[in-house]
Tab-separated table of C-alpha atoms in Angstrom:
chain	number	residue	atom	x	y	z
A	148	LYS	CA	-47.181	44.789	90.700
A	149	GLY	CA	-44.392	46.114	88.522
A	150	ILE	CA	-40.839	45.110	89.388
A	151	ASP	CA	-37.546	46.369	88.036
A	152	GLU	CA	-34.892	44.248	86.357
A	153	PRO	CA	-32.579	43.767	89.392
A	154	THR	CA	-35.564	42.622	91.461
A	155	ALA	CA	-36.597	40.229	88.687
A	156	TYR	CA	-33.122	38.646	88.661
A	157	ALA	CA	-33.172	38.396	92.472
A	158	ILE	CA	-36.471	36.491	92.226
A	159	GLN	CA	-34.915	34.300	89.524
A	160	ASP	CA	-32.020	33.444	91.860
A	161	LYS	CA	-34.502	32.242	94.496
A	162	LEU	CA	-36.462	30.194	91.949
A	163	VAL	CA	-33.251	28.622	90.615
A	164	ALA	CA	-32.202	27.642	94.150
A	165	LYS	CA	-35.622	26.030	94.745
A	166	LEU	CA	-35.487	24.161	91.440
A	167	GLU	CA	-31.961	22.916	92.179
A	168	GLN	CA	-33.249	21.547	95.475
A	169	SER	CA	-36.492	20.017	94.169
A	170	LEU	CA	-34.852	18.505	91.075
A	171	GLN	CA	-31.726	17.454	92.991
A	172	THR	CA	-29.663	19.047	90.251
A	173	HIS	CA	-27.214	21.868	89.522
A	174	THR	CA	-26.892	24.586	86.921
A	175	VAL	CA	-24.687	23.973	83.884
A	176	GLY	CA	-24.844	27.336	82.156
A	177	TYR	CA	-27.206	29.984	80.818
A	178	LYS	CA	-29.960	30.546	78.303
A	179	ILE	CA	-30.322	33.890	76.582
A	180	ALA	CA	-33.800	35.139	75.691
A	181	CYS	CA	-35.052	38.056	73.600
A	182	THR	CA	-32.200	37.963	71.095
A	183	SER	CA	-34.496	38.157	68.059
A	184	GLN	CA	-36.543	41.135	66.896
A	185	VAL	CA	-39.704	39.018	67.080
A	186	ALA	CA	-39.148	38.219	70.772
A	187	GLN	CA	-38.159	41.789	71.665
A	188	ASP	CA	-41.229	43.217	69.936
A	189	LEU	CA	-43.487	40.668	71.643
A	190	LEU	CA	-42.219	41.664	75.093
A	191	ASN	CA	-41.718	45.361	74.336
A	192	THR	CA	-38.024	45.310	75.218
A	193	ASP	CA	-34.862	46.404	73.436
A	194	ARG	CA	-32.421	44.086	75.193
A	195	PRO	CA	-31.916	40.386	75.875
A	196	ALA	CA	-32.370	38.619	79.210
A	197	TYR	CA	-30.894	35.467	80.704
A	198	GLY	CA	-31.877	32.415	82.725
A	199	ARG	CA	-30.094	29.302	84.001
A	200	LEU	CA	-29.736	25.851	82.445
A	201	PHE	CA	-30.087	22.749	84.652
A	202	ASP	CA	-28.320	19.424	84.283
A	203	ALA	CA	-31.590	17.575	84.984
A	204	TRP	CA	-33.338	19.369	82.102
A	205	HIS	CA	-30.577	18.788	79.537
A	206	TYR	CA	-31.376	15.903	77.192
A	207	PRO	CA	-29.564	14.192	74.307
A	208	SER	CA	-30.931	14.334	70.777
A	209	GLY	CA	-33.474	11.565	70.167
A	210	VAL	CA	-35.090	11.916	73.591
A	211	THR	CA	-38.773	11.086	74.155
A	212	LEU	CA	-40.575	13.642	76.343
A	213	ASN	CA	-44.059	13.731	77.860
A	214	ALA	CA	-45.892	16.651	76.258
A	215	ALA	CA	-48.221	16.968	79.264
A	216	ALA	CA	-45.265	17.847	81.512
A	217	TYR	CA	-45.081	21.302	79.914
A	218	THR	CA	-47.579	24.161	80.145
A	219	MET	CA	-46.531	25.035	76.602
A	220	ARG	CA	-44.105	23.394	74.199
A	221	VAL	CA	-42.642	26.325	72.326
A	222	ILE	CA	-39.778	24.945	70.238
A	223	GLU	CA	-36.747	27.175	69.798
A	224	PRO	CA	-33.856	25.946	67.615
A	225	GLU	CA	-30.740	27.671	68.928
A	226	PHE	CA	-26.986	27.778	68.455
A	227	ALA	CA	-25.331	26.844	71.758
A	228	PHE	CA	-21.732	27.268	72.876
A	229	THR	CA	-19.518	25.563	75.465
A	230	LEU	CA	-16.948	27.787	77.193
A	231	SER	CA	-13.299	26.692	76.989
A	232	GLN	CA	-12.161	28.902	79.873
A	233	ASP	CA	-13.457	31.379	82.432
A	234	VAL	CA	-14.513	34.697	80.896
A	235	PRO	CA	-13.244	37.561	83.077
A	236	PRO	CA	-15.278	40.762	83.333
A	237	SER	CA	-14.400	43.004	80.394
A	238	THR	CA	-11.557	45.444	81.080
A	239	TYR	CA	-10.265	48.762	79.775
A	240	ASP	CA	-10.371	47.269	76.259
A	241	GLY	CA	-14.120	47.798	76.390
A	242	PRO	CA	-17.014	45.344	76.389
A	243	TYR	CA	-16.821	41.983	74.658
A	244	ASP	CA	-18.006	41.716	71.072
A	245	ALA	CA	-18.361	38.847	68.611
A	246	GLU	CA	-14.629	38.880	67.865
A	247	SER	CA	-13.195	39.228	71.369
A	248	ILE	CA	-15.450	36.496	72.811
A	249	ARG	CA	-14.331	33.923	70.191
A	250	PRO	CA	-11.232	32.657	72.051
A	251	TYR	CA	-13.420	31.572	74.975
A	252	VAL	CA	-15.548	29.182	72.883
A	253	ALA	CA	-14.685	25.458	72.946
A	254	ASN	CA	-17.439	24.237	70.626
A	255	VAL	CA	-20.827	24.929	69.119
A	256	LEU	CA	-23.817	22.624	69.643
A	257	PRO	CA	-27.044	22.417	67.678
A	258	SER	CA	-29.851	22.639	70.211
A	259	ILE	CA	-33.557	23.063	70.819
A	260	GLU	CA	-34.849	24.883	73.869
A	261	ILE	CA	-38.318	24.045	75.171
A	262	VAL	CA	-40.108	27.072	76.578
A	263	HIS	CA	-42.388	26.407	79.546
A	264	HIS	CA	-43.714	28.823	82.169
A	265	ARG	CA	-44.740	28.646	85.805
A	266	LEU	CA	-46.847	31.825	85.806
A	267	ALA	CA	-50.448	32.665	86.520
A	268	GLY	CA	-51.855	35.413	84.338
A	269	TRP	CA	-49.996	34.718	81.092
A	270	ASP	CA	-52.040	37.550	79.529
A	271	ARG	CA	-50.179	40.036	81.753
A	272	PHE	CA	-46.758	38.705	80.799
A	273	ASN	CA	-43.787	41.048	80.339
A	274	VAL	CA	-40.001	40.833	80.166
A	275	ARG	CA	-39.494	41.251	83.938
A	276	LYS	CA	-41.857	38.348	84.616
A	277	LEU	CA	-39.910	36.367	82.018
A	278	ILE	CA	-36.690	37.061	83.937
A	279	ALA	CA	-38.268	36.181	87.293
A	280	ASP	CA	-39.497	32.843	85.891
A	281	ASN	CA	-35.953	31.850	84.864
A	282	ALA	CA	-36.567	33.209	81.359
A	283	ILE	CA	-39.383	30.635	80.958
A	284	HIS	CA	-36.902	27.794	80.508
A	285	GLY	CA	-38.357	24.272	80.450
A	286	GLY	CA	-35.467	22.208	79.134
A	287	TRP	CA	-33.100	21.824	76.230
A	288	VAL	CA	-31.931	19.106	73.896
A	289	SER	CA	-28.527	19.180	72.228
A	290	GLY	CA	-26.796	17.351	69.416
A	291	THR	CA	-23.136	16.584	68.784
A	292	PRO	CA	-20.685	19.416	69.567
A	293	THR	CA	-18.436	20.720	66.792
A	294	ALA	CA	-14.967	21.782	67.969
A	295	ASP	CA	-13.725	23.242	64.671
A	296	TRP	CA	-16.696	25.601	64.599
A	297	GLU	CA	-14.738	28.641	63.391
A	298	ARG	CA	-14.741	27.351	59.824
A	299	PHE	CA	-18.534	27.811	59.750
A	300	ASP	CA	-20.244	31.070	58.811
A	301	LEU	CA	-22.626	31.082	61.775
A	302	GLU	CA	-24.123	34.428	60.773
A	303	ASN	CA	-25.562	32.966	57.561
A	304	HIS	CA	-25.900	29.354	58.729
A	305	GLU	CA	-29.316	27.951	57.832
A	306	VAL	CA	-31.466	25.922	60.229
A	307	LYS	CA	-34.607	24.051	59.181
A	308	LEU	CA	-37.314	22.866	61.574
A	309	TYR	CA	-39.405	19.802	60.755
A	310	SER	CA	-42.500	18.342	62.416
A	311	ASN	CA	-43.111	14.699	61.479
A	312	ASP	CA	-40.762	15.245	58.514
A	313	GLN	CA	-42.728	18.250	57.226
A	314	LEU	CA	-40.745	21.493	56.953
A	315	VAL	CA	-42.417	24.129	59.151
A	316	LEU	CA	-39.844	26.929	59.611
A	317	THR	CA	-36.446	28.091	58.396
A	318	GLY	CA	-34.022	30.307	60.298
A	319	TYR	CA	-30.520	31.750	60.188
A	320	GLY	CA	-27.772	32.706	62.615
A	321	HIS	CA	-28.220	36.400	61.865
A	322	ARG	CA	-31.689	36.280	63.449
A	323	VAL	CA	-29.833	36.112	66.795
A	324	LEU	CA	-28.614	39.686	67.439
A	325	GLU	CA	-27.146	39.586	63.898
A	326	HIS	CA	-24.713	36.822	64.994
A	327	PRO	CA	-24.954	34.169	67.768
A	328	LEU	CA	-21.589	35.358	69.146
A	329	ASN	CA	-23.133	38.798	69.750
A	330	ALA	CA	-25.543	37.110	72.157
A	331	LEU	CA	-22.691	35.359	73.979
A	332	ALA	CA	-20.790	38.663	74.186
A	333	TRP	CA	-23.894	40.370	75.617
A	334	LEU	CA	-24.073	37.725	78.353
A	335	ALA	CA	-20.363	38.051	79.171
A	336	ASN	CA	-20.822	41.818	79.498
A	337	ASN	CA	-23.986	41.682	81.605
A	338	LEU	CA	-23.408	38.828	84.061
A	339	PRO	CA	-20.859	40.867	86.089
A	340	LEU	CA	-23.628	43.403	86.796
A	341	TYR	CA	-25.171	40.672	88.960
A	342	GLY	CA	-21.939	39.358	90.444
A	343	ARG	CA	-21.558	36.479	87.997
A	344	GLN	CA	-19.203	35.492	85.191
A	345	LEU	CA	-19.078	32.746	82.590
A	346	LYS	CA	-17.012	29.742	83.679
A	347	ALA	CA	-15.075	27.085	81.778
A	348	GLY	CA	-17.314	24.169	80.813
A	349	GLU	CA	-20.559	26.120	81.070
A	350	MET	CA	-22.965	25.958	78.145
A	351	VAL	CA	-24.947	28.865	76.726
A	352	THR	CA	-27.968	28.791	74.413
A	353	THR	CA	-28.127	32.010	72.416
A	354	GLY	CA	-31.803	32.407	71.526
A	355	VAL	CA	-34.171	31.254	68.811
A	356	CYS	CA	-32.944	31.714	65.236
A	357	MET	CA	-36.399	31.616	63.577
A	358	ASP	CA	-40.042	32.204	64.381
A	359	VAL	CA	-41.326	30.042	67.217
A	360	TYR	CA	-43.282	26.815	66.777
A	361	THR	CA	-45.536	25.086	69.317
A	362	ALA	CA	-45.404	21.285	69.380
A	363	GLU	CA	-48.093	18.847	70.515
A	364	ALA	CA	-48.141	15.237	71.673
A	365	GLY	CA	-47.509	12.860	68.786
A	366	GLU	CA	-45.055	15.136	67.005
A	367	THR	CA	-41.448	14.304	66.235
A	368	ILE	CA	-39.531	17.569	66.060
A	369	ARG	CA	-36.259	17.795	64.162
A	370	ALA	CA	-34.010	20.835	63.873
A	371	ASP	CA	-31.595	20.368	60.985
A	372	PHE	CA	-28.462	22.485	61.388
A	373	GLY	CA	-26.935	21.096	58.192
A	374	THR	CA	-23.207	20.503	58.580
A	375	LEU	CA	-23.503	21.184	62.341
A	376	GLY	CA	-25.821	18.205	62.801
A	377	GLU	CA	-29.406	17.837	63.952
A	378	VAL	CA	-31.525	17.652	67.093
A	379	VAL	CA	-34.565	15.378	67.470
A	380	ILE	CA	-37.336	15.313	70.110
A	381	HIS	CA	-40.260	12.856	70.243
A	382	PHE	CA	-43.290	14.205	72.147
A	383	VAL	CA	-45.760	11.636	73.479
């Protein structure tokens, strides 16, 4: 039956607690979904959503993963940020935006999120089910962090996705709510609605910066973020 957004996040909290227990792990930050027009149109929503990132599902670039472990292997190249300090709920100055959230960013990481769901009835999928299923997060792989990230024009930064060294997709930072920092600001503004706030050291993936690509066993996936580095996954 239909559920509202607060109920969906309450279900997500219970799922996250169960996953922490079964994986013997802890959360290390957040993923943001529905930050591109393509994703919002697909799910008939006009706003992003968030899920949690787990330490056990965070892998270094170059990792080999078993393709059969995932119900789907949707590959999402994303700009990720590490927080340098706690982000207090926004005050009388108004909500955070791309400029006011900048001082809270320690570094930017090139990353790939792997989308994977735990749902029956995928044909009846909607944004509230996405939220309830921890924003269909299956894992993420990150490259080397860049601390002097402010010298980069993230809005126009190009990302190229390769499968077995063949170019398959190209994306840009402006595909993510017009700027990846807009996604981070959205999260900082919306977490307090659910009694949360961003904390120092947490990592945040900001959403796919191109169309999505589905990988299969036998593919080596490489997201080339140019001067920000690259991320590689081998699926077997």
